[in-house]
PDB file of C-alpha atoms in Angstrom:
ATOM      1  CA  ALA A   1     -17.928  -8.802  -1.161  1.00 44.00           C
ATOM      2  CA  ALA A   2     -20.228 -11.640  -0.078  1.00 41.00           C
ATOM      3  CA  ASP A   3     -17.194 -14.015  -0.376  1.00 42.00           C
ATOM      4  CA  ASP A   4     -15.060 -12.480   2.238  1.00 50.00           C
ATOM      5  CA  ARG A   5     -14.503 -14.607   5.520  1.00 49.00           C
ATOM      6  CA  VAL A   6     -14.289 -11.704   7.100  1.00 49.00           C
ATOM      7  CA  GLN A   7     -17.159  -9.584   6.427  1.00 51.00           C
ATOM      8  CA  LEU A   8     -16.165  -6.525   8.949  1.00 55.00           C
ATOM      9  CA  ASN A   9     -19.181  -5.959  10.998  1.00 60.00           C
ATOM     10  CA  ALA A  10     -18.565  -3.995  13.842  1.00 64.00           C
ATOM     11  CA  GLY A  11     -17.334  -5.713  16.795  1.00 74.00           C
ATOM     12  CA  LYS A  12     -15.655  -8.201  14.545  1.00 84.00           C
ATOM     13  CA  VAL A  13     -12.101  -9.710  16.315  1.00 87.00           C
ATOM     14  CA  LEU A  14      -9.076 -10.243  14.798  1.00 89.00           C
ATOM     15  CA  GLY A  15      -6.521 -10.877  17.119  1.00 91.00           C
ATOM     16  CA  ASN A  16      -5.857  -7.893  19.880  1.00 93.00           C
ATOM     17  CA  TYR A  17      -8.064  -5.672  17.113  1.00 94.00           C
ATOM     18  CA  GLN A  18     -11.917  -4.932  17.321  1.00 93.00           C
ATOM     19  CA  SER A  19     -13.423  -4.053  14.002  1.00 91.00           C
ATOM     20  CA  LEU A  20     -14.663  -0.788  13.973  1.00 92.00           C
ATOM     21  CA  THR A  21     -15.824   0.542  10.181  1.00 91.00           C
ATOM     22  CA  LEU A  22     -14.713  -0.654   6.467  1.00 89.00           C
ATOM     23  CA  LEU A  23     -12.901   2.232   5.241  1.00 89.00           C
ATOM     24  CA  GLY A  24     -12.653   0.324   1.830  1.00 84.00           C
ATOM     25  CA  ARG A  25     -12.420  -2.354  -0.903  1.00 80.00           C
ATOM     26  CA  GLY A  26      -9.221  -3.118  -3.161  1.00 71.00           C
ATOM     27  CA  GLY A  27      -8.494  -6.204  -5.590  1.00 67.00           C
ATOM     28  CA  MET A  28      -6.454  -8.069  -3.021  1.00 74.00           C
ATOM     29  CA  GLY A  29      -7.972  -6.329   0.479  1.00 79.00           C
ATOM     30  CA  VAL A  30     -10.118  -4.468   2.261  1.00 87.00           C
ATOM     31  CA  VAL A  31      -9.131  -1.868   4.855  1.00 90.00           C
ATOM     32  CA  LEU A  32     -11.113  -1.330   7.858  1.00 92.00           C
ATOM     33  CA  LYS A  33     -11.226   0.735  10.846  1.00 94.00           C
ATOM     34  CA  ALA A  34     -10.309  -0.700  13.898  1.00 95.00           C
ATOM     35  CA  ARG A  35      -8.806  -0.641  17.473  1.00 95.00           C
ATOM     36  CA  HIS A  36      -5.967  -1.914  19.324  1.00 95.00           C
ATOM     37  CA  ILE A  37      -8.210  -3.761  22.397  1.00 94.00           C
ATOM     38  CA  ARG A  38      -5.991  -3.508  25.462  1.00 94.00           C
ATOM     39  CA  MET A  39      -3.930  -0.392  24.017  1.00 94.00           C
ATOM     40  CA  GLU A  40      -7.416   1.134  22.649  1.00 93.00           C
ATOM     41  CA  ARG A  41      -4.995   3.017  20.005  1.00 95.00           C
ATOM     42  CA  THR A  42      -7.551   3.750  16.547  1.00 97.00           C
ATOM     43  CA  VAL A  43      -5.392   1.103  13.699  1.00 97.00           C
ATOM     44  CA  ALA A  44      -6.481   0.365   9.958  1.00 94.00           C
ATOM     45  CA  LEU A  45      -6.523  -3.074   9.065  1.00 93.00           C
ATOM     46  CA  LYS A  46      -5.312  -4.021   5.369  1.00 89.00           C
ATOM     47  CA  VAL A  47      -6.800  -7.915   5.225  1.00 89.00           C
ATOM     48  CA  LEU A  48      -6.525 -10.167   2.608  1.00 84.00           C
ATOM     49  CA  ARG A  49      -9.554 -10.878   0.658  1.00 76.00           C
ATOM     50  CA  SER A  50     -10.881 -14.952   1.344  1.00 72.00           C
ATOM     51  CA  GLN A  51     -10.008 -15.394  -2.947  1.00 69.00           C
ATOM     52  CA  ALA A  52      -6.918 -13.434  -2.610  1.00 69.00           C
ATOM     53  CA  MET A  53      -5.849 -15.988   0.395  1.00 70.00           C
ATOM     54  CA  SER A  54      -6.706 -19.296  -1.411  1.00 72.00           C
ATOM     55  CA  SER A  55      -3.529 -18.017  -4.279  1.00 75.00           C
ATOM     56  CA  PRO A  56      -0.173 -19.034  -2.988  1.00 79.00           C
ATOM     57  CA  HIS A  57       0.797 -16.312  -5.383  1.00 77.00           C
ATOM     58  CA  SER A  58      -1.874 -13.658  -4.227  1.00 78.00           C
ATOM     59  CA  VAL A  59      -0.170 -14.265  -0.529  1.00 83.00           C
ATOM     60  CA  LYS A  60       2.957 -13.897  -1.428  1.00 82.00           C
ATOM     61  CA  ARG A  61       3.079 -10.978  -2.888  1.00 79.00           C
ATOM     62  CA  PHE A  62       0.707  -9.577   0.618  1.00 83.00           C
ATOM     63  CA  GLN A  63       3.651 -10.657   2.336  1.00 83.00           C
ATOM     64  CA  GLN A  64       6.037  -8.396   0.206  1.00 80.00           C
ATOM     65  CA  GLU A  65       3.816  -5.752   1.312  1.00 79.00           C
ATOM     66  CA  VAL A  66       3.883  -6.439   4.764  1.00 85.00           C
ATOM     67  CA  ARG A  67       7.909  -6.707   4.410  1.00 83.00           C
ATOM     68  CA  ALA A  68       8.315  -2.961   2.596  1.00 80.00           C
ATOM     69  CA  ALA A  69       6.088  -1.545   4.900  1.00 83.00           C
ATOM     70  CA  ALA A  70       8.383  -2.632   7.845  1.00 84.00           C
ATOM     71  CA  LYS A  71      11.077  -1.191   6.372  1.00 83.00           C
ATOM     72  CA  LEU A  72       9.751   2.183   5.943  1.00 89.00           C
ATOM     73  CA  SER A  73       9.950   4.734   8.884  1.00 91.00           C
ATOM     74  CA  HIS A  74       8.965   8.515   7.255  1.00 95.00           C
ATOM     75  CA  PRO A  75       6.484  11.068   7.719  1.00 96.00           C
ATOM     76  CA  ASN A  76       5.241  10.805   4.343  1.00 96.00           C
ATOM     77  CA  ILE A  77       5.037   7.446   4.269  1.00 94.00           C
ATOM     78  CA  VAL A  78       2.244   5.545   6.489  1.00 93.00           C
ATOM     79  CA  THR A  79       3.298   3.738   8.805  1.00 92.00           C
ATOM     80  CA  ALA A  80       3.301  -0.402   8.882  1.00 90.00           C
ATOM     81  CA  TYR A  81       2.950  -0.992  13.685  1.00 92.00           C
ATOM     82  CA  ASP A  82       2.304  -4.559  12.934  1.00 90.00           C
ATOM     83  CA  ALA A  83       1.157  -7.764  10.414  1.00 90.00           C
ATOM     84  CA  ASP A  84      -0.646 -11.093  11.643  1.00 90.00           C
ATOM     85  CA  GLU A  85      -2.185 -14.358  10.434  1.00 88.00           C
ATOM     86  CA  VAL A  86      -5.208 -15.300  12.375  1.00 89.00           C
ATOM     87  CA  ASP A  87      -7.589 -18.141  11.607  1.00 84.00           C
ATOM     88  CA  GLN A  88      -5.901 -17.534   8.092  1.00 82.00           C
ATOM     89  CA  ILE A  89      -6.784 -14.619   7.757  1.00 86.00           C
ATOM     90  CA  HIS A  90      -3.630 -12.289   6.846  1.00 87.00           C
ATOM     91  CA  PHE A  91      -3.835  -8.702   7.950  1.00 91.00           C
ATOM     92  CA  LEU A  92      -1.700  -5.354   8.264  1.00 90.00           C
ATOM     93  CA  VAL A  93      -1.867  -3.174  10.884  1.00 94.00           C
ATOM     94  CA  MET A  94      -0.986   0.198  10.034  1.00 93.00           C
ATOM     95  CA  GLU A  95      -1.265   3.608  11.420  1.00 94.00           C
ATOM     96  CA  TYR A  96      -5.192   5.253  11.131  1.00 96.00           C
ATOM     97  CA  VAL A  97      -4.897   8.802   8.602  1.00 94.00           C
ATOM     98  CA  GLU A  98      -8.136  10.302   9.185  1.00 93.00           C
ATOM     99  CA  GLY A  99      -8.341  12.754   6.004  1.00 94.00           C
ATOM    100  CA  GLN A 100      -8.209  11.924   2.126  1.00 94.00           C
ATOM    101  CA  ASP A 101      -6.691  10.782  -0.514  1.00 95.00           C
ATOM    102  CA  LEU A 102      -5.667  13.113  -3.514  1.00 96.00           C
ATOM    103  CA  SER A 103      -8.133  12.071  -6.275  1.00 94.00           C
ATOM    104  CA  ALA A 104     -11.324  12.075  -3.438  1.00 95.00           C
ATOM    105  CA  LEU A 105      -9.623  15.741  -2.729  1.00 96.00           C
ATOM    106  CA  VAL A 106      -9.995  16.655  -6.756  1.00 96.00           C
ATOM    107  CA  LYS A 107     -13.106  14.952  -7.640  1.00 96.00           C
ATOM    108  CA  LYS A 108     -14.651  16.353  -4.574  1.00 96.00           C
ATOM    109  CA  ASN A 109     -13.172  19.979  -5.242  1.00 96.00           C
ATOM    110  CA  GLY A 110     -11.869  20.143  -8.448  1.00 97.00           C
ATOM    111  CA  PRO A 111      -7.995  20.743  -9.601  1.00 96.00           C
ATOM    112  CA  LEU A 112      -5.476  21.905  -7.026  1.00 97.00           C
ATOM    113  CA  SER A 113      -3.912  25.664  -7.345  1.00 97.00           C
ATOM    114  CA  VAL A 114       0.257  25.214  -8.412  1.00 97.00           C
ATOM    115  CA  GLU A 115       1.359  25.760  -5.017  1.00 98.00           C
ATOM    116  CA  THR A 116      -0.997  23.501  -3.666  1.00 98.00           C
ATOM    117  CA  ALA A 117      -0.274  20.273  -5.850  1.00 97.00           C
ATOM    118  CA  THR A 118       3.511  21.054  -5.875  1.00 97.00           C
ATOM    119  CA  ASN A 119       4.036  20.922  -2.336  1.00 98.00           C
ATOM    120  CA  TYR A 120       2.064  17.443  -2.362  1.00 98.00           C
ATOM    121  CA  ILE A 121       4.543  16.987  -5.089  1.00 96.00           C
ATOM    122  CA  LEU A 122       7.256  17.666  -3.078  1.00 98.00           C
ATOM    123  CA  GLN A 123       6.368  15.777  -0.406  1.00 98.00           C
ATOM    124  CA  ALA A 124       5.540  12.173  -1.929  1.00 96.00           C
ATOM    125  CA  ALA A 125       9.201  12.943  -3.836  1.00 95.00           C
ATOM    126  CA  ARG A 126      10.380  12.629   0.054  1.00 97.00           C
ATOM    127  CA  GLY A 127       8.928   9.790   1.134  1.00 95.00           C
ATOM    128  CA  LEU A 128       9.364   7.812  -2.121  1.00 92.00           C
ATOM    129  CA  THR A 129      13.569   9.162  -1.507  1.00 94.00           C
ATOM    130  CA  PHE A 130      13.810   7.633   1.693  1.00 94.00           C
ATOM    131  CA  ALA A 131      11.866   4.331   0.311  1.00 91.00           C
ATOM    132  CA  HIS A 132      14.699   3.882  -2.852  1.00 90.00           C
ATOM    133  CA  SER A 133      17.398   4.525  -0.118  1.00 91.00           C
ATOM    134  CA  LYS A 134      15.622   1.392   2.102  1.00 88.00           C
ATOM    135  CA  GLY A 135      15.808  -0.114  -1.553  1.00 85.00           C
ATOM    136  CA  VAL A 136      11.558   0.280  -2.205  1.00 86.00           C
ATOM    137  CA  VAL A 137      10.278   0.427  -5.510  1.00 85.00           C
ATOM    138  CA  HIS A 138       6.711   1.755  -5.127  1.00 80.00           C
ATOM    139  CA  ARG A 139       5.723   0.886  -8.672  1.00 79.00           C
ATOM    140  CA  ASP A 140       2.070   2.000  -8.677  1.00 82.00           C
ATOM    141  CA  ILE A 141       2.052   5.962  -7.093  1.00 88.00           C
ATOM    142  CA  LYS A 142      -1.282   8.361  -8.229  1.00 91.00           C
ATOM    143  CA  PRO A 143      -3.117  10.642  -6.433  1.00 93.00           C
ATOM    144  CA  ALA A 144      -5.126   7.448  -4.952  1.00 90.00           C
ATOM    145  CA  ASN A 145      -2.563   6.624  -2.730  1.00 91.00           C
ATOM    146  CA  LEU A 146      -1.572   9.677  -1.554  1.00 95.00           C
ATOM    147  CA  LEU A 147      -3.309  10.805   1.646  1.00 96.00           C
ATOM    148  CA  LEU A 148      -4.266  14.239   2.432  1.00 97.00           C
ATOM    149  CA  ASP A 149      -4.356  14.156   6.844  1.00 96.00           C
ATOM    150  CA  LYS A 150      -5.450  16.792   8.092  1.00 95.00           C
ATOM    151  CA  LYS A 151      -2.659  18.630   8.686  1.00 96.00           C
ATOM    152  CA  GLY A 152      -1.370  19.262   5.008  1.00 97.00           C
ATOM    153  CA  LYS A 153       0.340  16.327   5.135  1.00 98.00           C
ATOM    154  CA  ILE A 154       1.279  13.906   2.432  1.00 98.00           C
ATOM    155  CA  LYS A 155       0.773   9.750   3.571  1.00 96.00           C
ATOM    156  CA  ILE A 156       1.954   7.399   0.909  1.00 94.00           C
ATOM    157  CA  LEU A 157       0.578   4.070   1.249  1.00 88.00           C
ATOM    158  CA  ASP A 158       0.039   0.772  -0.825  1.00 79.00           C
ATOM    159  CA  MET A 159       2.912  -0.974  -0.635  1.00 70.00           C
ATOM    160  CA  GLY A 160       1.268  -3.720  -2.564  1.00 57.00           C
ATOM    161  CA  LEU A 161       3.183  -4.208  -5.917  1.00 57.00           C
ATOM    162  CA  ALA A 162       6.048  -2.729  -4.100  1.00 58.00           C
ATOM    163  CA  ARG A 163       9.791  -4.469  -4.844  1.00 56.00           C
ATOM    164  CA  PHE A 164      12.945  -4.513  -3.579  1.00 52.00           C
ATOM    165  CA  GLU A 165      15.792  -2.922  -5.734  1.00 53.00           C
ATOM    166  CA  GLN A 166      18.211  -6.001  -4.348  1.00 52.00           C
ATOM    167  CA  GLU A 167      15.891  -8.720  -5.595  1.00 49.00           C
ATOM    168  CA  VAL A 168      16.525  -6.794  -9.385  1.00 39.00           C
ATOM    169  CA  GLY A 169      18.365 -10.225 -10.836  1.00 39.00           C
ATOM    170  CA  PRO A 170      19.026 -11.153 -14.092  1.00 40.00           C
ATOM    171  CA  ARG A 171      16.596 -10.006 -17.296  1.00 39.00           C
ATOM    172  CA  SER A 172      14.314 -13.280 -17.661  1.00 37.00           C
ATOM    173  CA  SER A 173      11.318 -13.738 -20.472  1.00 37.00           C
ATOM    174  CA  THR A 174      10.033 -16.416 -17.805  1.00 35.00           C
ATOM    175  CA  GLY A 175       9.658 -13.817 -14.826  1.00 38.00           C
ATOM    176  CA  ALA A 176      10.607 -16.934 -13.387  1.00 33.00           C
ATOM    177  CA  GLY A 177      10.868 -17.213  -9.301  1.00 34.00           C
ATOM    178  CA  THR A 178       9.504 -13.673  -8.766  1.00 40.00           C
ATOM    179  CA  LEU A 179       6.300 -12.095  -8.113  1.00 40.00           C
ATOM    180  CA  THR A 180       5.070 -10.404 -11.506  1.00 40.00           C
ATOM    181  CA  GLN A 181       4.266 -12.702 -14.043  1.00 42.00           C
ATOM    182  CA  SER A 182       5.315 -12.367 -17.946  1.00 38.00           C
ATOM    183  CA  GLU A 183       3.494 -10.384 -19.978  1.00 41.00           C
ATOM    184  CA  GLN A 184       1.413  -9.362 -16.670  1.00 46.00           C
ATOM    185  CA  MET A 185       0.193  -5.712 -16.332  1.00 45.00           C
ATOM    186  CA  MET A 186       1.568  -3.689 -12.865  1.00 51.00           C
ATOM    187  CA  GLY A 187       0.347  -0.661 -11.577  1.00 52.00           C
ATOM    188  CA  THR A 188      -2.462   1.663 -12.642  1.00 58.00           C
ATOM    189  CA  ILE A 189      -1.973   2.615 -16.878  1.00 56.00           C
ATOM    190  CA  ASP A 190      -3.301   5.934 -16.438  1.00 57.00           C
ATOM    191  CA  TYR A 191       0.121   6.349 -14.070  1.00 59.00           C
ATOM    192  CA  LEU A 192       2.244   3.896 -15.664  1.00 63.00           C
ATOM    193  CA  PRO A 193       5.335   5.056 -16.781  1.00 63.00           C
ATOM    194  CA  PRO A 194       6.660   3.601 -20.312  1.00 59.00           C
ATOM    195  CA  GLU A 195       9.305   1.354 -19.031  1.00 62.00           C
ATOM    196  CA  GLN A 196       7.852  -0.414 -16.409  1.00 53.00           C
ATOM    197  CA  ALA A 197       4.944  -0.995 -18.672  1.00 54.00           C
ATOM    198  CA  GLU A 198       7.789  -2.859 -20.622  1.00 57.00           C
ATOM    199  CA  ASP A 199       9.706  -4.501 -18.184  1.00 56.00           C
ATOM    200  CA  PRO A 200       7.796  -4.431 -14.648  1.00 54.00           C
ATOM    201  CA  GLU A 201      10.762  -7.197 -12.941  1.00 58.00           C
ATOM    202  CA  HIS A 202      13.251  -4.886 -13.437  1.00 53.00           C
ATOM    203  CA  GLN A 203      11.941  -1.559 -11.896  1.00 52.00           C
ATOM    204  CA  ASP A 204      14.518   0.043 -10.010  1.00 54.00           C
ATOM    205  CA  ALA A 205      14.945   3.781  -8.130  1.00 57.00           C
ATOM    206  CA  HIS A 206      16.501   5.556 -11.628  1.00 53.00           C
ATOM    207  CA  CYS A 207      13.669   4.351 -13.515  1.00 47.00           C
ATOM    208  CA  VAL A 208      11.136   5.862 -11.440  1.00 46.00           C
ATOM    209  CA  VAL A 209      12.987   9.127 -11.221  1.00 45.00           C
ATOM    210  CA  GLN A 210      13.865   9.450 -15.112  1.00 41.00           C
ATOM    211  CA  SER A 211      10.025   9.146 -15.225  1.00 40.00           C
TER     212      SER A 211
END
């Protein structure tokens, strides 16, 4: 968007990282392909939009995504390398995965075979099982958040709506003290489990599995 403070022109520098190309846009941020200037390692940068940076709630949610990503090191989850703030611009540094998400893949090539779909679901389940073992619940699993690399490996991405199971407390009608506001829908409607629609604050691994 034109109002982004980071216009992401090739060569834009954020700390130790130089942007190369724009990979995608989301509601809260943009994702860049970038390179570490000294290490010459290619990475993906998720940068919080300027409009989101003006919202304390959005900044807290982004910080929660950073915390969730830091807990997770697994072959089926996109690895987070670093997080930083430069000139009041918040960004998360992740591994760059050359490939495409399953939503784009199906749109391009049509439905997957049962065998292939089962393989991808199993890989995603392994990643989610590991996340649950660390107390992290994703809350927005969908084809667009499952990235397929060139070797056929599935990588779960986008922890923007993730929550920590240890943060589950007494049920409250106000949502006070949480990042989920009362009566606010969390997730993507097409893939949303009914219990998450009813009570997004108190989702845990058991709810996700049962869905």
